Short mmCIF file of C-alpha atoms and ligand atoms in Angstrom, two decimals:
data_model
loop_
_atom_site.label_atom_id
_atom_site.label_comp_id
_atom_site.label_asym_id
_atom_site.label_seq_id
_atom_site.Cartn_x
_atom_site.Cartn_y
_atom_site.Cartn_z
CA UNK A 1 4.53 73.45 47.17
CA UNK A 2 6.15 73.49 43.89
CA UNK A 3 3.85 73.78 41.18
CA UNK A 4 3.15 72.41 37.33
CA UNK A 5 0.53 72.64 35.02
CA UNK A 6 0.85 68.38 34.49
CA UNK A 7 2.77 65.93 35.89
CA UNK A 8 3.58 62.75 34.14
CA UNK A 9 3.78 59.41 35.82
CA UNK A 10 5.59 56.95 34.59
CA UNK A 11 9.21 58.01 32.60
CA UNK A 12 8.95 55.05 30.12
CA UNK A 13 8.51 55.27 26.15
CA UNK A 14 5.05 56.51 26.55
CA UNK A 15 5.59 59.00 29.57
CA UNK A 16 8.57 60.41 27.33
CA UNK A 17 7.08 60.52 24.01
CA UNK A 18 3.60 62.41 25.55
CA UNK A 19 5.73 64.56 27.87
CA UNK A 20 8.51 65.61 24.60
CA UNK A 21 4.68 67.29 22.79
CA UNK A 22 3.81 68.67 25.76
CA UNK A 23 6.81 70.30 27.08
CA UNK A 24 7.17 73.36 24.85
CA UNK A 25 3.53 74.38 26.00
CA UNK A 26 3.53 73.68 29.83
CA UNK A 27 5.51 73.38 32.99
CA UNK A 28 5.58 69.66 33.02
CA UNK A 29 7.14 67.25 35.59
CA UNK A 30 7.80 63.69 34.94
CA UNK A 31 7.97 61.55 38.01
CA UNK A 32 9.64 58.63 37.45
CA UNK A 33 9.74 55.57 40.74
CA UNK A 34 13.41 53.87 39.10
CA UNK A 35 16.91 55.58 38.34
CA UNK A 36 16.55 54.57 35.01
CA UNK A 37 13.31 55.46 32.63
CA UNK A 38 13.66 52.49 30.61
CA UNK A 39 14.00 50.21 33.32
CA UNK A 40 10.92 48.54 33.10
CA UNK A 41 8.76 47.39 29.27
CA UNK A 42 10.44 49.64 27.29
CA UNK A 43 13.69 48.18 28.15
CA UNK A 44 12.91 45.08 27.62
CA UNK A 45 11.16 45.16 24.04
CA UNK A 46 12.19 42.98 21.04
CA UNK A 47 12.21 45.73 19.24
CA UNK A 48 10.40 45.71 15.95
CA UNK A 49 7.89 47.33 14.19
CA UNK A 50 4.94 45.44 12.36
CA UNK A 51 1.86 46.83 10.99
CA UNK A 52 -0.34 43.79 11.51
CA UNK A 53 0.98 43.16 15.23
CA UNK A 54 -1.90 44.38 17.61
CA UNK A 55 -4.72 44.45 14.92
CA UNK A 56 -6.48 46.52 12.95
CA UNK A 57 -7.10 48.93 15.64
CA UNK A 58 -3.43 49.56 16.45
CA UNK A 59 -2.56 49.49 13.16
CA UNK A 60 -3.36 53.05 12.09
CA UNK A 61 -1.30 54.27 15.00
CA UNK A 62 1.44 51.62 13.90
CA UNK A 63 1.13 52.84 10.47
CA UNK A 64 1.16 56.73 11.09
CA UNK A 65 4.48 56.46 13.16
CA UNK A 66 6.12 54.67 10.45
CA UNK A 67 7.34 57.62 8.42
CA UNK A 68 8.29 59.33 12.30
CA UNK A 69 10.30 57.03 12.96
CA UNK A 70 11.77 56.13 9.71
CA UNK A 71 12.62 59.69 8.63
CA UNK A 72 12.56 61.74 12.13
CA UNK A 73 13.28 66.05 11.89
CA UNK A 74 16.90 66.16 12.08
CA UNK A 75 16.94 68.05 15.67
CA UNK A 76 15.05 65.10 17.11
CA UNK A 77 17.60 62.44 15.88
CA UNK A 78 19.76 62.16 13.21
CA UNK A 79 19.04 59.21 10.80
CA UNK A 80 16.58 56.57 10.86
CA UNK A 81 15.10 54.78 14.19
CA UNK A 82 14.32 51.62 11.51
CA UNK A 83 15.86 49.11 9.67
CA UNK A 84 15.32 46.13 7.46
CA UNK A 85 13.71 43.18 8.86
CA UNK A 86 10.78 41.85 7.16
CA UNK A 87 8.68 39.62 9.01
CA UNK A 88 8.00 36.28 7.56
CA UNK A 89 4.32 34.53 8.94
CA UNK A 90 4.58 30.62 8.77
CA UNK A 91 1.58 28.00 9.08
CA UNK A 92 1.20 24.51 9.20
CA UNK A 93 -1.88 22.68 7.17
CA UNK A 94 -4.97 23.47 9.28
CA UNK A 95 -3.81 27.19 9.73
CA UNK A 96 -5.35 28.47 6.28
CA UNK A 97 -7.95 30.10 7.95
CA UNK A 98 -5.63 32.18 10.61
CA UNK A 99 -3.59 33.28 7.09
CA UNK A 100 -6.78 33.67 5.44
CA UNK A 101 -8.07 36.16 8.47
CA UNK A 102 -4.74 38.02 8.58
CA UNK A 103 -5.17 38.43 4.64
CA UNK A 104 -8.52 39.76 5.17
CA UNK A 105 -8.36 41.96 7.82
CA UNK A 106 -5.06 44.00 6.10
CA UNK A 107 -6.39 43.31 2.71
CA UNK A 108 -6.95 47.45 2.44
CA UNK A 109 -3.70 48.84 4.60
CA UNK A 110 -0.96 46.25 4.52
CA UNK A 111 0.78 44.47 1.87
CA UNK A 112 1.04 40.79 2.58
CA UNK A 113 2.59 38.61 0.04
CA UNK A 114 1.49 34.81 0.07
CA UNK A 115 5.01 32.46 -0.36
CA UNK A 116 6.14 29.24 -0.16
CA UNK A 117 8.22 29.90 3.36
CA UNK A 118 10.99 27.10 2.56
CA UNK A 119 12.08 29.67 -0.22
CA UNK A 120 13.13 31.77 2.36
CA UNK A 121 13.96 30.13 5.63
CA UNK A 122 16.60 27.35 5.04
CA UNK A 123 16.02 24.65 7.35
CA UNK A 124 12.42 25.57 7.79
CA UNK A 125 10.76 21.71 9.00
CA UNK A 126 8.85 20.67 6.48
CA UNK A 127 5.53 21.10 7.76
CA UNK A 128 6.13 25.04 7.62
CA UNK A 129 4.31 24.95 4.09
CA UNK A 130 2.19 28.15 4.74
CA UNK A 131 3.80 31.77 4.49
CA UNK A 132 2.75 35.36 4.05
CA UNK A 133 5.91 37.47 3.49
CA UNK A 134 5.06 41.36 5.29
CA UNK A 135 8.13 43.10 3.91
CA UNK A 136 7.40 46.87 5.68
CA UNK A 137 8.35 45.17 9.46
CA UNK A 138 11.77 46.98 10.23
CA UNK A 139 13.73 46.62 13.04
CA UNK A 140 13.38 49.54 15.86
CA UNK A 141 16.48 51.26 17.63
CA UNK A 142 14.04 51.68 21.58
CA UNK A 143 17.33 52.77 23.28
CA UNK A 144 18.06 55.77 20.77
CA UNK A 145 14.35 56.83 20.40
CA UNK A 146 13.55 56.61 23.99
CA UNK A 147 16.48 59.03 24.82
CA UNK A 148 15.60 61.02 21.80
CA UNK A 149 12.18 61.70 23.92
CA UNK A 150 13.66 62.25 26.87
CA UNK A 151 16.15 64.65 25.60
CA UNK A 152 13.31 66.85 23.75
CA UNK A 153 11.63 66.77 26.54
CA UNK A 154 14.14 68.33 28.87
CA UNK A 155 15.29 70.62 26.38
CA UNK A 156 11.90 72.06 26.20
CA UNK A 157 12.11 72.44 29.71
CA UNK A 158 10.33 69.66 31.09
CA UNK A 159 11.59 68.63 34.43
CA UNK A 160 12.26 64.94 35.56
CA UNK A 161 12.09 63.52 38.93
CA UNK A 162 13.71 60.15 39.25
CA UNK A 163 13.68 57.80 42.09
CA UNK A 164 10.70 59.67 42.61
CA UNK A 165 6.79 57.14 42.75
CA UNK A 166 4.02 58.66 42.81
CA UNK A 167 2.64 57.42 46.35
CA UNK A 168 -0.78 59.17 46.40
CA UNK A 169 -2.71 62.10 44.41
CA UNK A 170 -6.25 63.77 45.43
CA UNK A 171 -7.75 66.42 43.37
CA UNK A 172 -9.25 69.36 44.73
CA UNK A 173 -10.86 72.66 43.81
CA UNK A 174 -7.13 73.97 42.71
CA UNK A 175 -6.79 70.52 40.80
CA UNK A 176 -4.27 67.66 42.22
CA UNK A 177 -2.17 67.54 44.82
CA UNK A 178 0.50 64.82 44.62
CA UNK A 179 2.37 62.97 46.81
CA UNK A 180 6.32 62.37 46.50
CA UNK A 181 9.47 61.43 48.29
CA UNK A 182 10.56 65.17 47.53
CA UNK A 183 7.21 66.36 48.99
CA UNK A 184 4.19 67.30 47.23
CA UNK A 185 3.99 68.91 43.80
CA UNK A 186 0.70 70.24 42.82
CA UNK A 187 -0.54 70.11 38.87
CA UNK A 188 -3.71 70.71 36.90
CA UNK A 189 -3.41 67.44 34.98
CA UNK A 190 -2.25 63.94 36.14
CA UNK A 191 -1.24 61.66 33.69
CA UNK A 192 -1.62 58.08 34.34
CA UNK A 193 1.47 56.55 32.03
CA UNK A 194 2.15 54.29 34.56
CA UNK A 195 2.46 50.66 32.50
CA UNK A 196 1.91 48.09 34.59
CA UNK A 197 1.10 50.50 37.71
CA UNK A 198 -1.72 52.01 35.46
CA UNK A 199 -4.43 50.75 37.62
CA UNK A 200 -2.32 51.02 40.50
CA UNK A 201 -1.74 54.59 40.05
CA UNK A 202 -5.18 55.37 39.19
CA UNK A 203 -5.99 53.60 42.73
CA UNK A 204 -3.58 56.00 44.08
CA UNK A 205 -5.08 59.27 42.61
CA UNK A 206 -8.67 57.77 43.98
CA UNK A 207 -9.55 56.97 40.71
CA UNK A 208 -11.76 53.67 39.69
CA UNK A 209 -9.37 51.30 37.94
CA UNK A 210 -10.03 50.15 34.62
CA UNK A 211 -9.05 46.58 34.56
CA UNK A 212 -5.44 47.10 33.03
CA UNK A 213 -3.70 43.47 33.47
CA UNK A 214 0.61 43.39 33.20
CA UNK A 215 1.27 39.75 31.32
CA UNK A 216 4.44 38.67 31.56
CA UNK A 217 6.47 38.19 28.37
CA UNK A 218 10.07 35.92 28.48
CA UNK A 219 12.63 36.80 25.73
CA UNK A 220 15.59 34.23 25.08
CA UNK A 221 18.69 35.22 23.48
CA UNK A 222 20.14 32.40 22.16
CA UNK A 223 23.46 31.35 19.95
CA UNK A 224 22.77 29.91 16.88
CA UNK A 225 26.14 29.06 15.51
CA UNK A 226 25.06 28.31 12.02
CA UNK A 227 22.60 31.12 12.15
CA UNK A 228 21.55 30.73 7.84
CA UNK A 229 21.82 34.85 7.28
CA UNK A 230 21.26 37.76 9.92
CA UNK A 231 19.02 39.23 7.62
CA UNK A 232 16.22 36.44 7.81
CA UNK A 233 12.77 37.65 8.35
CA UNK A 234 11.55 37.89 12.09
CA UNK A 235 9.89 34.21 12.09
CA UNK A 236 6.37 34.78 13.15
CA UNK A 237 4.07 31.41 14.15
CA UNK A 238 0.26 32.02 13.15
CA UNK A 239 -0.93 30.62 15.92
CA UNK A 240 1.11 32.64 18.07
CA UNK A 241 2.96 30.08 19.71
CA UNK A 242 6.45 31.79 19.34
CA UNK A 243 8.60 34.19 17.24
CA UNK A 244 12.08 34.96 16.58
CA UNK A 245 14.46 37.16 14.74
CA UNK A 246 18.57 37.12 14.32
CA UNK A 247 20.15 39.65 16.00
CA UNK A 248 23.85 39.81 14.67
CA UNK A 249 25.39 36.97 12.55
CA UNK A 250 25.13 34.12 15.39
CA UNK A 251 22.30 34.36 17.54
CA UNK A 252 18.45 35.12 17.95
CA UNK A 253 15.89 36.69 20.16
CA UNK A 254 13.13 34.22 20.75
CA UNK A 255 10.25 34.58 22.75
CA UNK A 256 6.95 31.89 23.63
CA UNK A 257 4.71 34.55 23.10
CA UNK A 258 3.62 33.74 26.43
CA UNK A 259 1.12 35.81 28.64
CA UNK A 260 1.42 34.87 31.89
CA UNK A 261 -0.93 37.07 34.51
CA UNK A 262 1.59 39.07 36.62
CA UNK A 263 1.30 41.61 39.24
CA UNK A 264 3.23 44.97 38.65
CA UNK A 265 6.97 44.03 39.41
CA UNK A 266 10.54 43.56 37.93
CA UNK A 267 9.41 40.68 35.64
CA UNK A 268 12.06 37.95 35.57
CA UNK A 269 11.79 34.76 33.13
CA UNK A 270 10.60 31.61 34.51
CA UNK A 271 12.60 28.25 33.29
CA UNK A 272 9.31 26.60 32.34
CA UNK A 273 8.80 29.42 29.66
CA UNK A 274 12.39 29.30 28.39
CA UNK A 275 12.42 25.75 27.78
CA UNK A 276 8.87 26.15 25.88
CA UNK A 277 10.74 28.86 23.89
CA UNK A 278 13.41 26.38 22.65
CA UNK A 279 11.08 23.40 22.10
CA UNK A 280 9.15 25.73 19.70
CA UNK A 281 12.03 26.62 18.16
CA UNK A 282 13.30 23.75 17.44
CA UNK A 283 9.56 22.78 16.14
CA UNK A 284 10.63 25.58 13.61
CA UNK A 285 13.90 24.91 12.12
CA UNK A 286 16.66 22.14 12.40
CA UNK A 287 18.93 25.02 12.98
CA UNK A 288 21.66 23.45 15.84
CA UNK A 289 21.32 25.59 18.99
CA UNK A 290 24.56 26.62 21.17
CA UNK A 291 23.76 28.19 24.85
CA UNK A 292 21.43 30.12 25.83
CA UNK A 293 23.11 33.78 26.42
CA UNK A 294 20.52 35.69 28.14
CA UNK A 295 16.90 35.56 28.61
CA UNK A 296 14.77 38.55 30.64
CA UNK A 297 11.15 38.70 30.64
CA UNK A 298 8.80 41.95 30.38
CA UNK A 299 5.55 43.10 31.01
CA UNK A 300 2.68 43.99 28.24
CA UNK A 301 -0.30 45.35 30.17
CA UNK A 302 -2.94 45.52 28.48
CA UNK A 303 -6.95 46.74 29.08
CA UNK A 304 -9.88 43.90 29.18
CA UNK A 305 -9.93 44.69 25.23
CA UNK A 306 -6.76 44.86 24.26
CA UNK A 307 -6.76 48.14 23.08
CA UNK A 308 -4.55 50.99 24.33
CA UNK A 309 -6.86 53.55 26.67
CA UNK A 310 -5.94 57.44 25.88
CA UNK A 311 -8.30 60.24 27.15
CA UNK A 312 -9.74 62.14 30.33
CA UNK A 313 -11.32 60.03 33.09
CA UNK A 314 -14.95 60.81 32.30
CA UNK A 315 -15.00 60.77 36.00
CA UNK A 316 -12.23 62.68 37.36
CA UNK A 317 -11.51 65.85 35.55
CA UNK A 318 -7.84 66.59 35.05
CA UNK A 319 -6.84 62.50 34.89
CA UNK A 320 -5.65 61.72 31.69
CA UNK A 321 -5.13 57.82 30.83
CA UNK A 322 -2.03 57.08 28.29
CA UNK A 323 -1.92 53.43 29.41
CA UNK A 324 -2.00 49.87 28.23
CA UNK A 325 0.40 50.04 25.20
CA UNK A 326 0.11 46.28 25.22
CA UNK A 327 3.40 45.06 23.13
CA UNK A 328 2.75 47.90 20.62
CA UNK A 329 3.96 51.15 22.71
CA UNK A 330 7.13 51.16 21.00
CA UNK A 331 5.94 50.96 17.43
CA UNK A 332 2.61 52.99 17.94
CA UNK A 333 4.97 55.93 20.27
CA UNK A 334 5.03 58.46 17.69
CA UNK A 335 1.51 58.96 16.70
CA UNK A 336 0.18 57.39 19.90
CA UNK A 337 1.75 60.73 21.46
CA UNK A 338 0.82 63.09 18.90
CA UNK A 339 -2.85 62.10 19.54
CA UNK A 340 -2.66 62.02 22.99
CA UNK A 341 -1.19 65.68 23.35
CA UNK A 342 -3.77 66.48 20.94
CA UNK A 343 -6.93 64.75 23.86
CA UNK A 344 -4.61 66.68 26.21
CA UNK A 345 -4.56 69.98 25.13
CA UNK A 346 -7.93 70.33 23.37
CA UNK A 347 -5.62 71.47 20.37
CA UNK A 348 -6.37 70.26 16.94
CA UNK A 349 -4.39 66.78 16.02
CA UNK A 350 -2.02 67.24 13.53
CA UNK A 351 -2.24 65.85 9.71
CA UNK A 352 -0.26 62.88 10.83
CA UNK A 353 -3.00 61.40 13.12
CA UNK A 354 -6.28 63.74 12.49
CA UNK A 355 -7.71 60.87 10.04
CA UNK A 356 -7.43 58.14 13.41
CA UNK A 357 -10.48 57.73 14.87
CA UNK A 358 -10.04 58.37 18.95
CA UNK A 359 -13.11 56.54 19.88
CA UNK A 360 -11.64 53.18 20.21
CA UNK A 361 -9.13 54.51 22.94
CA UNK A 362 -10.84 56.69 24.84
CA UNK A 363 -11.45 55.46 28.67
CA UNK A 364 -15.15 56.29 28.33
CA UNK A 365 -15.66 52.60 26.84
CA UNK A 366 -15.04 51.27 30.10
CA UNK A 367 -17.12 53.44 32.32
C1 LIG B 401 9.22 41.15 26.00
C2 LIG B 401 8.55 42.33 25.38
C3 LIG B 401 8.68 42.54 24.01
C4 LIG B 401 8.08 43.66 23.42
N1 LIG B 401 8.31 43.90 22.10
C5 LIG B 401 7.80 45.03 21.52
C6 LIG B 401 8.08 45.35 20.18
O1 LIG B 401 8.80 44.63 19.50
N2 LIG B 401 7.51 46.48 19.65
C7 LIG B 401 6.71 47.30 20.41
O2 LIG B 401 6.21 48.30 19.90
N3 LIG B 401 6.44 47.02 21.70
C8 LIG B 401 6.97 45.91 22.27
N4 LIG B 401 6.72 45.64 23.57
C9 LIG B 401 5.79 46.49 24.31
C10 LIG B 401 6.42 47.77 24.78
O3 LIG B 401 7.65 47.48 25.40
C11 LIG B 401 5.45 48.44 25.75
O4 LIG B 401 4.18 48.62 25.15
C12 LIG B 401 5.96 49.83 26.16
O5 LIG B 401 7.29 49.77 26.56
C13 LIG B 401 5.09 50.39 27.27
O6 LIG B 401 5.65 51.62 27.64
P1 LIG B 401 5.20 52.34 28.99
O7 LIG B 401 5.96 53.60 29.05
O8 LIG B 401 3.73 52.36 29.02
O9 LIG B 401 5.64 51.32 30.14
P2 LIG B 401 7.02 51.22 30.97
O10 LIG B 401 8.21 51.24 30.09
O11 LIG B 401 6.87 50.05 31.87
O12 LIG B 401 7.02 52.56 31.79
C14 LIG B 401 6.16 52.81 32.87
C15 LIG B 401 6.99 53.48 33.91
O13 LIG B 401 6.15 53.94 34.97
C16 LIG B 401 6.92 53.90 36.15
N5 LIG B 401 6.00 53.95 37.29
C17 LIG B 401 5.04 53.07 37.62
N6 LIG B 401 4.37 53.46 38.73
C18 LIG B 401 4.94 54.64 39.11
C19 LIG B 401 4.69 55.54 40.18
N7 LIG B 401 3.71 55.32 41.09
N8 LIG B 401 5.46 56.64 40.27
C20 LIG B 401 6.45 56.89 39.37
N9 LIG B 401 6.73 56.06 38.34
C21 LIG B 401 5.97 54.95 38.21
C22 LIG B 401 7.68 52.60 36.02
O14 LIG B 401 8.85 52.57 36.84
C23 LIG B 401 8.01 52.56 34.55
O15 LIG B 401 9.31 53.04 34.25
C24 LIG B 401 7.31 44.55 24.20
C25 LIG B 401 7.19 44.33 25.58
C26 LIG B 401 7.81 43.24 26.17
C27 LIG B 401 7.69 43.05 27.65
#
């Protein structure tokens, strides 16, 4: 039986970003179930990065990556994963006290700039008359930072299985003994970095789930021939009924916000939420609106509090949750994996992340 200190399941961002720390100090495997790593959430992102997205208690994990991915070492990737975007949050009387929480709640860690959003959105409806400007949201290349992971991670010698689910794990006295299409692999540690399959893997491995729930997500790419500028703001509703951001001179990525209960699978958009994502948007802006070029749907799986879950089973020694990344696992990858190598390992975290509290992730909240 072929043999590794951990194997990883699940080959998306967060499976590659924990498995590039851990690679230079163990034999690690990453078993992956599709022939492409990104094939699931992490492909299908919108791609930004926004301190206040997620709350205050993803936003010191938002906020530590920021420099990571902004200015990475030049081995990992040359140049910036970020660029300018800005995201612009727009209210309508009767929403003061959403802005007014949002102001509060990032008074301390984020700058947020009250404005009169017509000033910056031409074509904004007129009863768009609240606005807080957050000018550190940047745009995030997933593709090139995903693949900057992955290549780390097999040049440190971690091995990747693809086409390759994990169907079943049981630990034993010698630790785990997994179950593949290649045959079995046995490993000290088992980590759960399974997305949507997080509970389902957990199941697998004979381990209690924890209540991790995918919600589908529908994106809608849509041409917008008299797009005002491609460097608008991403367009964020406070009552999170939509956003949207250009993407090139003529079109947008627009999304419900929706949060539809989904079983693990190859999401795929439903009509209904489409057609909600265009009546919002044209609840926005009197922007005139060509065809609809694309639309694909994700999901964002998230634990009963909405806050990712990183740690050791307190129950099963040698399974290590990295798991419900929510719609924050891109932006949070950097630190989010520095941390978790550093539960992992036992070693010290590094400066980066050693003033973030663990607490609030750690699986033991839910046992
Ligand atoms: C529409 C949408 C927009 C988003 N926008 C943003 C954004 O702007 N910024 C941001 O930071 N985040 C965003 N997110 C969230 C982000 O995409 C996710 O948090 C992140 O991709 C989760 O990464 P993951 O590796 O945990 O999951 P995944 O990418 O889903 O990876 C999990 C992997 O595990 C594999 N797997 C599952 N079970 C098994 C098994 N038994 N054996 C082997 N392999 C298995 C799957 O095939 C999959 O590839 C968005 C998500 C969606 C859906």
């Amino acid at each position: 039986m072929t043999q590794f200190d951990i194997v990883i399941v699940g080959g998306g961002i967060a499976g590659a970003s924990l498995g590039a720390q851990l690679a230079g100090e163990a034999r690690v495997l990453m078993l992956e179930m599709e022939a492409q790593p990104g094939y699931h959430a992490t492909g299908r992102s919108v791609a930004f990065w926004e301190e206040t997205y997620g709350g205050p208690l993803l936003q010191p994990l938002t906020t530590a990556s920021g420099p990571l991915l902004a200015k990475p070492d030049p081995d990992f990737h040359d140049g910036s994963f970020l660029s300018p975007r800005g995201t612009l949050h727009i209210g309508r009387p009767g929403d003061e006290p959403l802005r007014d929480a949002l102001l509060a709640e990032f008074a301390r860690t984020v700058e947020l700039l009250p404005v009169n959003p017509a000033d910056l959105v031409p074509g904004l409806r007129p009863d768009w008359t609240l606005g807080l400007l957050e000018p550190s949201c940047r745009d995030i290349d997933v593709a090139a930072l995903h693949h900057a992971y992955l290549r780390r991670f097999r040049l440190l010698g971690g091995e990747t299985w693809l086409e390759s689910r994990m169907e079943g794990a049981r630990a034993g006295p010698g630790g785990w003994r997994i179950e593949t299409p290649r045959g079995p692999v046995s490993c000290g540690v088992l980590v759960n970095a399974a997305g949507a399959w997080a509970d389902d893997v957990a199941v697998r491995a004979g381990v209690a789930p924890i209540g991790i729930r995918p919600l589908r997500r529908t994106v809608v790419q849509l041409h917008v021939p008299a797009l005002p500028s491609p460097e608008l703001p991403l367009i964020m509703d406070m009552e999170g009924g939509f956003y949207f951001k250009p993407d090139g001179h003529d079109r947008i990525w627009l999304t419900p916000h929706d949060e539809e209960p989904s079983a693990p699978c190859d999401a795929a958009p439903e009509e209904m939420a489409v057609a909600q994502a265009i009546a919002r948007f044209e609840s926005a802006v009197d922007w005139p609106i060509g065809r609809v070029e694309h639309k694909w749907a994700g999901l964002r799986s998230f634990a009963p509090d909405r806050v990712p879950v990183f740690g050791f089973d307190p129950g099963v020694p040698g399974f290590f949750w990295f798991a419900g990344q929510g719609g924050f696992g891109i932006q949070t990858a950097p630190a989010a994996a520095l941390m978790g190598a550093a539960l992992l390992t036992g070693n010290a975290p590094p400066v980066t992340v050693a003033a973030i509290d663990v607490m609030p992730y750690r699986p033991d909240r839910f046992r």
